[in-house]
Short mmCIF file of C-alpha atoms in Angstrom, two decimals:
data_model
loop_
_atom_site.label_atom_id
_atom_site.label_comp_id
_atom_site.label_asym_id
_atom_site.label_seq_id
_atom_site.Cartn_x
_atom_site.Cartn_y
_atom_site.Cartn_z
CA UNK A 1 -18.28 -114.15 142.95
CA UNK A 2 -15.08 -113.62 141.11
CA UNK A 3 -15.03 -112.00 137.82
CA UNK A 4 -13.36 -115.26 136.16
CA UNK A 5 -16.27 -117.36 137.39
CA UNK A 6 -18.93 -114.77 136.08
CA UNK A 7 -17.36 -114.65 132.47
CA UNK A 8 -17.57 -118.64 132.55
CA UNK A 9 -21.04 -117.80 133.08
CA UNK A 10 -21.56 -117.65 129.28
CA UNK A 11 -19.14 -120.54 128.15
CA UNK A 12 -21.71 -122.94 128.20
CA UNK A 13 -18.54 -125.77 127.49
CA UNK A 14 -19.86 -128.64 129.96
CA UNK A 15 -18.08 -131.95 131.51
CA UNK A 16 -20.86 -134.01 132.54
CA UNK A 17 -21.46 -136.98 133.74
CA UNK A 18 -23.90 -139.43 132.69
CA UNK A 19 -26.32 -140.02 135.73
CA UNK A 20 -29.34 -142.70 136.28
CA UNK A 21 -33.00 -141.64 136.25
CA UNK A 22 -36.03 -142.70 137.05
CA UNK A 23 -37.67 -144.07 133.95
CA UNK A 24 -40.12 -141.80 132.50
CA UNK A 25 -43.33 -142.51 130.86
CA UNK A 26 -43.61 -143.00 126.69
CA UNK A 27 -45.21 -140.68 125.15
CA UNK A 28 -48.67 -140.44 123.94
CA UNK A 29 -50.06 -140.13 120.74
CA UNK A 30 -51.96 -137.58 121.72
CA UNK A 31 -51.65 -134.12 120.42
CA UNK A 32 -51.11 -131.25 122.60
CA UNK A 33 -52.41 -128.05 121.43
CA UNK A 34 -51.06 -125.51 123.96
CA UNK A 35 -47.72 -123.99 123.83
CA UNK A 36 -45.39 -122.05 125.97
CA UNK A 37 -42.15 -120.54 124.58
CA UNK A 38 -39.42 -119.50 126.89
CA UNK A 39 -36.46 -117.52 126.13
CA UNK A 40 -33.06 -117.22 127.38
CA UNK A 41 -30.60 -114.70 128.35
CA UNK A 42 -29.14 -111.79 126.81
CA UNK A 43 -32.62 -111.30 124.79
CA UNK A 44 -35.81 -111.26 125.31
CA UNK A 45 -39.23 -113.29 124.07
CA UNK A 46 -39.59 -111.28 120.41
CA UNK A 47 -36.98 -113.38 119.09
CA UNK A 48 -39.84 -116.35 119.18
CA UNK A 49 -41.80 -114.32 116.43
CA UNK A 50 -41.07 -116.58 113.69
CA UNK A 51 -41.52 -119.89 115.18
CA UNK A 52 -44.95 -118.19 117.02
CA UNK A 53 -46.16 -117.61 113.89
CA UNK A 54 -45.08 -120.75 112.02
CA UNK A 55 -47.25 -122.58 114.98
CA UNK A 56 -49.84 -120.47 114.95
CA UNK A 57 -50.30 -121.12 111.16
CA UNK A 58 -50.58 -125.17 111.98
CA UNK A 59 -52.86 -124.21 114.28
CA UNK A 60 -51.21 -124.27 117.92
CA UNK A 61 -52.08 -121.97 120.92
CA UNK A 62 -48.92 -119.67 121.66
CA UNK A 63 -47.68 -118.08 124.70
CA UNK A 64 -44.78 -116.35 125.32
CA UNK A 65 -43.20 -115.84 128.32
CA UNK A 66 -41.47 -112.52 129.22
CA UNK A 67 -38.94 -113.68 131.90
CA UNK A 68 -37.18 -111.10 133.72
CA UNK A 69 -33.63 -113.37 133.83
CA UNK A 70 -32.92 -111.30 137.10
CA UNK A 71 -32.87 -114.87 139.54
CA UNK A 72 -34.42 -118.55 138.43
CA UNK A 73 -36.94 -118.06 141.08
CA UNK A 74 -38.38 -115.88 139.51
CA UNK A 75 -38.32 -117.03 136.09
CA UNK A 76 -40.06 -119.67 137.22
CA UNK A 77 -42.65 -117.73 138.88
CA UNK A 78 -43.08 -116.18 135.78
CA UNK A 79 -43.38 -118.73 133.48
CA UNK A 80 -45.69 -120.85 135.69
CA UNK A 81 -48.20 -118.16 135.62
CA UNK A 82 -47.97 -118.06 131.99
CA UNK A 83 -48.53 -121.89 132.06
CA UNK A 84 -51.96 -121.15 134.35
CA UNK A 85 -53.62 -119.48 132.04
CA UNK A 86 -53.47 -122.26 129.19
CA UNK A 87 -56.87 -124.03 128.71
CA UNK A 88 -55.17 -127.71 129.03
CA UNK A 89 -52.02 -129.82 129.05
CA UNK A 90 -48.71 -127.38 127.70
CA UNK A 91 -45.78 -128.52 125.41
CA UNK A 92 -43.15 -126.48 127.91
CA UNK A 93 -40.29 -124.98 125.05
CA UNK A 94 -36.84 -123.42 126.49
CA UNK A 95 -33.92 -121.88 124.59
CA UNK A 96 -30.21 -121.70 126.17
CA UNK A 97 -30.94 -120.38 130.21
CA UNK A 98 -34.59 -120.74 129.28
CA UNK A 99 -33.56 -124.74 129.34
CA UNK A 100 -33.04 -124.06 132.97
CA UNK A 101 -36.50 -122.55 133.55
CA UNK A 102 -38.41 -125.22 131.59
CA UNK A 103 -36.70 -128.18 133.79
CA UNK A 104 -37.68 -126.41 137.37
CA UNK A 105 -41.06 -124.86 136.01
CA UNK A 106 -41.48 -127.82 134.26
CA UNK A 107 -43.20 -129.80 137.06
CA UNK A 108 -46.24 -128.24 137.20
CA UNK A 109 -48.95 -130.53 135.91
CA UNK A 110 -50.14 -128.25 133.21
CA UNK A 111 -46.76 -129.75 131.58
CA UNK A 112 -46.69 -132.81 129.81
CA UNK A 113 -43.88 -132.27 127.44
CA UNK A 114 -40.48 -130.20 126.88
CA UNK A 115 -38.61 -129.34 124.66
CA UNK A 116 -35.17 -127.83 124.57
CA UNK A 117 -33.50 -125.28 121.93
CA UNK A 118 -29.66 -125.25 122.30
CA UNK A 119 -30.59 -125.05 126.13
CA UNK A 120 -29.36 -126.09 129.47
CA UNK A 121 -30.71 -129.27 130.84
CA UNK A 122 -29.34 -129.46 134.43
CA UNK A 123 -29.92 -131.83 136.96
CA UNK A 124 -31.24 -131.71 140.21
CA UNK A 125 -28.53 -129.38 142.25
CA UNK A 126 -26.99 -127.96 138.60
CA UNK A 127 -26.83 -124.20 137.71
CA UNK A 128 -25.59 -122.93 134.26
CA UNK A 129 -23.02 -121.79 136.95
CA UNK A 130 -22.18 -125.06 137.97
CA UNK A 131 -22.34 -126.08 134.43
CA UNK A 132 -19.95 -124.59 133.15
CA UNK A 133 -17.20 -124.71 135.62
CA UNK A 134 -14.61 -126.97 133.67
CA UNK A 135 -14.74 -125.54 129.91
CA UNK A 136 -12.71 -127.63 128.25
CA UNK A 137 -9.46 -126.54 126.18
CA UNK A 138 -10.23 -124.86 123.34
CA UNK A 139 -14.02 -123.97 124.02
CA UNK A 140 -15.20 -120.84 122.93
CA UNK A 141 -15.44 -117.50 125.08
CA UNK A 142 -18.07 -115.14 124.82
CA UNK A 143 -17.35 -111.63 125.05
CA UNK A 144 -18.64 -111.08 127.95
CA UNK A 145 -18.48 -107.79 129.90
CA UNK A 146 -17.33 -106.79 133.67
CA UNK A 147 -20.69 -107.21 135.48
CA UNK A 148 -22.49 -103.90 136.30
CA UNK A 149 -25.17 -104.63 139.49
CA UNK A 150 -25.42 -107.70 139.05
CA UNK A 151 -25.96 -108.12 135.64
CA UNK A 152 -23.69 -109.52 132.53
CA UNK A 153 -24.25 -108.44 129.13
CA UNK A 154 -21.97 -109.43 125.63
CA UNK A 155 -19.54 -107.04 123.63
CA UNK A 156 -22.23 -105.62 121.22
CA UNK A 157 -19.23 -105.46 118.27
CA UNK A 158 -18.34 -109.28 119.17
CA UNK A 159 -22.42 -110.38 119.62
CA UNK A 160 -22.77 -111.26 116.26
CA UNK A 161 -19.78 -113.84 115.94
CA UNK A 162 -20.27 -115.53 119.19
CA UNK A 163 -24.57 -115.22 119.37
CA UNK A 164 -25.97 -115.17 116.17
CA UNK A 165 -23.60 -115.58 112.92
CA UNK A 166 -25.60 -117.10 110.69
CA UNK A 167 -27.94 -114.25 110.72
CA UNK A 168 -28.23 -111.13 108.66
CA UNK A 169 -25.63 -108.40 109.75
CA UNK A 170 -28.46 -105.92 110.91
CA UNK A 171 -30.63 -108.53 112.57
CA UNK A 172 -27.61 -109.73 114.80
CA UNK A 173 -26.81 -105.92 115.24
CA UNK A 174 -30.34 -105.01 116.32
CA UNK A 175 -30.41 -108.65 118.95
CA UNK A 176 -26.76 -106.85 120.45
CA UNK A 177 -28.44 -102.99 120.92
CA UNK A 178 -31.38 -104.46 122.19
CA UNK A 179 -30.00 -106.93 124.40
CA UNK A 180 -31.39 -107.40 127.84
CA UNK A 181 -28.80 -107.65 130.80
CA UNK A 182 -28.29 -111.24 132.22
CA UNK A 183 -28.42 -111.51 136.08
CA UNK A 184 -25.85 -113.34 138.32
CA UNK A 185 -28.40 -114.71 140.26
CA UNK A 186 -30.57 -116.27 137.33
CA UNK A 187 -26.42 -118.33 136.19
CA UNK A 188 -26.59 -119.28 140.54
CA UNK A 189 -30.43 -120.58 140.19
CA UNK A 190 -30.25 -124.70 141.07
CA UNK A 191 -32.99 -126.74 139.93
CA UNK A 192 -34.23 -128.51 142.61
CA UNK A 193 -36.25 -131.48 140.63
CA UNK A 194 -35.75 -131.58 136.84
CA UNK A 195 -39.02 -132.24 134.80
CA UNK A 196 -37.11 -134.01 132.00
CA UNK A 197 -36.55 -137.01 134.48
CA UNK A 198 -40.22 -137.67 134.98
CA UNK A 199 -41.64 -136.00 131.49
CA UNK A 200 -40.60 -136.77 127.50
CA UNK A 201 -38.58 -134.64 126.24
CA UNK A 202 -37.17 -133.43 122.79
CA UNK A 203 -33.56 -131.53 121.74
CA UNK A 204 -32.44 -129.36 118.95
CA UNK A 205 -28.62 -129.62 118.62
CA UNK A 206 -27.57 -126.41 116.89
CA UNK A 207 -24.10 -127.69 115.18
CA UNK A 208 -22.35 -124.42 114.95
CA UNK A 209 -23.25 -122.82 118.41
CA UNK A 210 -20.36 -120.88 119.64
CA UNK A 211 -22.58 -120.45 122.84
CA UNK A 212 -23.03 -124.01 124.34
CA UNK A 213 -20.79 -126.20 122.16
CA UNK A 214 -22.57 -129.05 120.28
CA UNK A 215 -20.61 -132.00 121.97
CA UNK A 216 -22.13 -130.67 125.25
CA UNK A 217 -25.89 -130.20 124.15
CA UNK A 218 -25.65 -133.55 122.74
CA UNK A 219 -24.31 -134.93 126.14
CA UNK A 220 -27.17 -133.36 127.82
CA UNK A 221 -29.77 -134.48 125.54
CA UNK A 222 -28.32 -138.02 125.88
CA UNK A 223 -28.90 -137.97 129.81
CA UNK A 224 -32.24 -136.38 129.54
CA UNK A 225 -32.86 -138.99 127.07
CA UNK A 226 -34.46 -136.82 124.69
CA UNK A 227 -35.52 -137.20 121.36
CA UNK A 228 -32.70 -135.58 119.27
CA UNK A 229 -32.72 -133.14 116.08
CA UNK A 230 -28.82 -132.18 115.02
CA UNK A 231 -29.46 -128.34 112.92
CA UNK A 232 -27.14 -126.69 111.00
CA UNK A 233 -27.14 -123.34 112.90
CA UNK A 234 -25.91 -120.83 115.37
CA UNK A 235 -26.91 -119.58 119.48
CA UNK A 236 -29.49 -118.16 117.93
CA UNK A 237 -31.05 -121.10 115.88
CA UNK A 238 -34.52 -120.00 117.15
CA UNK A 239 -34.32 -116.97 114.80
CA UNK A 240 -32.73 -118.05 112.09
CA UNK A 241 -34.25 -121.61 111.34
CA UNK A 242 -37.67 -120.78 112.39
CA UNK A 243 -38.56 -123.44 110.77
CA UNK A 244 -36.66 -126.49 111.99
CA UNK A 245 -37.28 -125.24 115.52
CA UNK A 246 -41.22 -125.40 114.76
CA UNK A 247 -40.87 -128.57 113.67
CA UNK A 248 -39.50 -129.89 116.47
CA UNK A 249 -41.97 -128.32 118.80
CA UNK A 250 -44.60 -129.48 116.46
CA UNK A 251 -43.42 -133.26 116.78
CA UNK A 252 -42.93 -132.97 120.89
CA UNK A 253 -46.71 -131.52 120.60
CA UNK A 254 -48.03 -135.01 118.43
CA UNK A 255 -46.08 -137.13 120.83
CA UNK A 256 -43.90 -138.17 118.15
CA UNK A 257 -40.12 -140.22 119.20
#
């Protein structure tokens, strides 16, 4: 894979086309009570700990998953044994690559629900690779280093601006030193069946991402057909509006479009 390809990897600056679907089920009224947070690359699943404990407060089962993001196999694997252990039907959550996970995990029959955080909703045959192979002019570029075995990781001096500006200085420092390295394989992964054509789903917009742009999160929310929420807010919305982001699970959780 050229080097050129791999640092599109991170420009999350998408040209997609709107495709049909099978029509998928309304949603119940029925609240879910189990909930499984996925995270995406570059970081790991600590950066839920504000929205975990915002929905544990309301009184919501949380899980985390831990996904390696070395290959979407298996982050799937991973997250699908996370959704085994949950005592009934899951609200499935994924932020940026964890939007990936969620729609191929998402099939299993625990899941009745997803919802996506400034993620990647691909279709059947997409990869964030694929994705992101026609940035548009003017799209942003995350600093994104040579590979090393396999794996990508950001500029830790340029993390801040392009990851997580709207948070304090020594939070976004601390997310850039403790960064976990993103592998090529897990940008290659194709979903094979997407769970948002078949399930409901919900979508947080964060307006000043400098990671996915808006205009494309809103594009794939519109094909997904998902229930939208526009947020003030950077990459790394998840952190720093805790509270939005819980609301929006909390919603997809009461069935509420």
């Amino acid at each position: 894979m050229k080097l050129k390809s791999l640092a599109l990897a991170a420009v999350a600056a998408l040209s997609l086309a709107s495709t049909a679907h099978a029509a998928k089920p309304s949603p119940t009224s029925k609240p879910l009570k189990n909930v499984v947070l996925v995270h995406g690359g570059f970081v790991d699943g600590s950066g839920w700990k504000k929205v975990y404990d915002i929905l544990k407060k309301d009184g919501y089962n949380v899980s985390i998953v831990q996904n390696p993001t070395t290959s979407l196999t298996d982050d799937v694997a991973f997250t699908k044994r996370v959704i085994a252990q949950q005592d009934g039907p899951v609200v499935l959550v994924g932020h940026s690559y964890g939007g990936v996970v969620i729609s191929e995990a998402g099939s299993d029959p625990k899941v009745e629900r997803l919802v996506y955080i400034a993620a990647f909703a691909p279709d059947a045959g997409e990869s964030v690779q694929t994705l992101i192979a026609n940035p548009p002019p003017g799209a942003p570029q995350p600093p994104i280093l040579p590979p090393q075995d396999g794996f990508l990781a950001l500029d830790r001096a340029k993390f801040a601006a392009s990851f997580a500006g709207d948070l304090p200085a020594e939070e976004a420092a601390f997310m850039a030193a403790s960064q976990v390295p993103w592998g090529v394989d897990a940008l290659a992964g194709k979903v094979t069946v997407p769970a948002w054509k078949s399930k409901p789903s919900w979508y947080l917009v964060a307006t000043e991402d400098h990671m996915i742009p808006p205009p494309a999160q809103q594009m794939m929310a519109k094909r997904a057909d998902a229930k939208v929420t526009e947020v003030p807010g950077s990459h790394a919305i998840y952190v720093s509006k805790p509270e939005a982001v819980a609301k929006l699970i909390e919603q997809a959780a009461q069935g509420k479009k």
